[in-house]
Amino acid sequence: MELLVATLAHLNPGRAADGAARIRLIAETIRNAPALVSVQCYQSRSNETYYFILTTWEDEKAWQQARERYDPKGLLLGSATELLAQAPEQWFMRYLWGYSRPASKATLAAVHLATANHNQGELAQRGWIESLRRQAMQPALAFAFLARGVSENATDTPGQITAIGDSAAGQRDYEQGPIFLNFLSWANETDREEFYADPNYRAISRFLSSIGIVQVLTLEAL
């Protein structure tokens, strides 16, 4: 099963140009990794300066074998320490749902990171997937996926990664509660606004905020 590694790096103010160049170099390094499926890099569209890196690996074993040389967080700490406002955050995820409309080129993106209470994790997952399926029937979305996992801080033992988000096998999430990552992208601002105005989005947004903490990152491709 593919493993998604999501990495968020906040930079010091005024270092956006240096940060973009460093992130591109790190991405080129990661592209040399064996068993890498994809790497995607995004930069913030807000007043804050941050970068978001998504790497997908063939499976957990592939990630563990590549981790020492190609870990995005490790590469940031090793080559961009002077640019970082704080230590990067990193999550290990399993894909739950995905959607792509090849005719629509994604230019704008957003990531919704939600930490749900333990007893609401399965309910949040079912409701979120159903809401996304309904909105995917409309032409607004260009590309999107929903993933579930844990923070890297929750597990440093390689074998523990296999437990993330595997609700079908009855696996438990860790003490901080399940973490969901919803990546969304649109071809233009009009499509983005239509998506956020949709009653399905408004309903699931209210529900998620009532059972946990939601962080929204506004992004564009680097």
mmCIF file of C-alpha atoms in Angstrom, residues 92-189:
data_model
loop_
_atom_site.group_PDB
_atom_site.id
_atom_site.type_symbol
_atom_site.label_atom_id
_atom_site.label_comp_id
_atom_site.label_asym_id
_atom_site.label_seq_id
_atom_site.Cartn_x
_atom_site.Cartn_y
_atom_site.Cartn_z
ATOM 1 C CA PHE A 92 2.649 9.624 7.572
ATOM 2 C CA MET A 93 -0.577 8.989 5.664
ATOM 3 C CA ARG A 94 -2.617 6.375 3.797
ATOM 4 C CA TYR A 95 -4.847 7.438 0.891
ATOM 5 C CA LEU A 96 -8.596 7.051 1.479
ATOM 6 C CA TRP A 97 -10.166 8.717 -1.575
ATOM 7 C CA GLY A 98 -9.014 10.503 -4.723
ATOM 8 C CA TYR A 99 -10.387 12.416 -7.694
ATOM 9 C CA SER A 100 -8.845 13.847 -10.857
ATOM 10 C CA ARG A 101 -10.271 15.804 -13.779
ATOM 11 C CA PRO A 102 -7.439 15.645 -16.351
ATOM 12 C CA ALA A 103 -9.005 18.290 -18.603
ATOM 13 C CA SER A 104 -8.642 20.882 -15.838
ATOM 14 C CA LYS A 105 -5.131 22.057 -14.951
ATOM 15 C CA ALA A 106 -4.776 22.765 -11.243
ATOM 16 C CA THR A 107 -3.312 26.193 -10.437
ATOM 17 C CA LEU A 108 -4.711 26.934 -6.965
ATOM 18 C CA ALA A 109 -4.661 24.508 -4.050
ATOM 19 C CA ALA A 110 -5.489 24.134 -0.385
ATOM 20 C CA VAL A 111 -4.769 21.601 2.321
ATOM 21 C CA HIS A 112 -7.163 21.002 5.196
ATOM 22 C CA LEU A 113 -5.482 19.252 8.133
ATOM 23 C CA ALA A 114 -7.959 18.023 10.728
ATOM 24 C CA THR A 115 -7.327 16.239 14.019
ATOM 25 C CA ALA A 116 -10.477 14.481 15.196
ATOM 26 C CA ASN A 117 -11.389 13.198 18.631
ATOM 27 C CA HIS A 118 -10.795 9.446 19.000
ATOM 28 C CA ASN A 119 -14.441 8.459 19.189
ATOM 29 C CA GLN A 120 -15.334 10.592 16.148
ATOM 30 C CA GLY A 121 -12.638 9.387 13.734
ATOM 31 C CA GLU A 122 -14.709 6.871 11.780
ATOM 32 C CA LEU A 123 -17.700 9.200 11.620
ATOM 33 C CA ALA A 124 -15.501 12.026 10.354
ATOM 34 C CA GLN A 125 -13.989 9.762 7.697
ATOM 35 C CA ARG A 126 -17.341 8.541 6.361
ATOM 36 C CA GLY A 127 -18.867 12.011 6.342
ATOM 37 C CA TRP A 128 -15.859 13.626 4.678
ATOM 38 C CA ILE A 129 -15.648 11.044 1.890
ATOM 39 C CA GLU A 130 -19.377 11.290 1.189
ATOM 40 C CA SER A 131 -19.174 15.083 1.026
ATOM 41 C CA LEU A 132 -16.202 14.971 -1.355
ATOM 42 C CA ARG A 133 -17.934 12.454 -3.600
ATOM 43 C CA ARG A 134 -20.923 14.734 -3.918
ATOM 44 C CA GLN A 135 -18.791 17.766 -4.746
ATOM 45 C CA ALA A 136 -16.689 15.795 -7.221
ATOM 46 C CA MET A 137 -19.848 15.457 -9.325
ATOM 47 C CA GLN A 138 -19.602 19.203 -9.963
ATOM 48 C CA PRO A 139 -16.936 20.576 -12.349
ATOM 49 C CA ALA A 140 -15.171 22.791 -9.796
ATOM 50 C CA LEU A 141 -12.515 20.366 -8.521
ATOM 51 C CA ALA A 142 -9.431 19.709 -10.671
ATOM 52 C CA PHE A 143 -7.644 17.240 -8.393
ATOM 53 C CA ALA A 144 -8.241 16.179 -4.796
ATOM 54 C CA PHE A 145 -7.578 13.433 -2.293
ATOM 55 C CA LEU A 146 -8.263 12.551 1.326
ATOM 56 C CA ALA A 147 -5.685 10.729 3.447
ATOM 57 C CA ARG A 148 -5.525 9.593 7.064
ATOM 58 C CA GLY A 149 -2.548 9.045 9.335
ATOM 59 C CA VAL A 150 -0.458 10.244 12.241
ATOM 60 C CA SER A 151 2.168 12.836 13.018
ATOM 61 C CA GLU A 152 5.773 11.691 12.775
ATOM 62 C CA ASN A 153 6.063 12.683 16.450
ATOM 63 C CA ALA A 154 3.532 9.963 17.315
ATOM 64 C CA THR A 155 5.744 7.126 16.109
ATOM 65 C CA ASP A 156 9.488 6.783 15.659
ATOM 66 C CA THR A 157 9.373 2.990 15.363
ATOM 67 C CA PRO A 158 9.316 1.835 11.699
ATOM 68 C CA GLY A 159 6.847 -0.984 12.327
ATOM 69 C CA GLN A 160 4.300 1.372 13.845
ATOM 70 C CA ILE A 161 3.644 3.132 10.550
ATOM 71 C CA THR A 162 1.604 0.167 9.337
ATOM 72 C CA ALA A 163 -1.112 1.024 11.861
ATOM 73 C CA ILE A 164 -2.038 4.417 10.488
ATOM 74 C CA GLY A 165 -5.505 4.868 9.143
ATOM 75 C CA ASP A 166 -6.147 1.160 8.700
ATOM 76 C CA SER A 167 -9.653 1.225 10.080
ATOM 77 C CA ALA A 168 -10.766 -1.795 8.024
ATOM 78 C CA ALA A 169 -8.357 -3.986 9.964
ATOM 79 C CA GLY A 170 -9.448 -2.501 13.265
ATOM 80 C CA GLN A 171 -6.162 -0.710 13.827
ATOM 81 C CA ARG A 172 -6.224 2.064 16.400
ATOM 82 C CA ASP A 173 -4.956 5.611 15.898
ATOM 83 C CA TYR A 174 -2.494 7.131 18.324
ATOM 84 C CA GLU A 175 -3.206 9.167 21.430
ATOM 85 C CA GLN A 176 -3.568 12.515 19.677
ATOM 86 C CA GLY A 177 -6.483 11.199 17.597
ATOM 87 C CA PRO A 178 -6.664 10.469 13.861
ATOM 88 C CA ILE A 179 -5.301 13.131 11.522
ATOM 89 C CA PHE A 180 -6.920 13.715 8.123
ATOM 90 C CA LEU A 181 -5.311 15.520 5.202
ATOM 91 C CA ASN A 182 -7.611 16.798 2.474
ATOM 92 C CA PHE A 183 -5.810 18.178 -0.580
ATOM 93 C CA LEU A 184 -7.950 20.257 -2.951
ATOM 94 C CA SER A 185 -7.078 22.051 -6.192
ATOM 95 C CA TRP A 186 -8.853 24.155 -8.791
ATOM 96 C CA ALA A 187 -8.170 25.605 -12.219
ATOM 97 C CA ASN A 188 -9.101 29.166 -11.249
ATOM 98 C CA GLU A 189 -10.456 31.417 -8.515
#
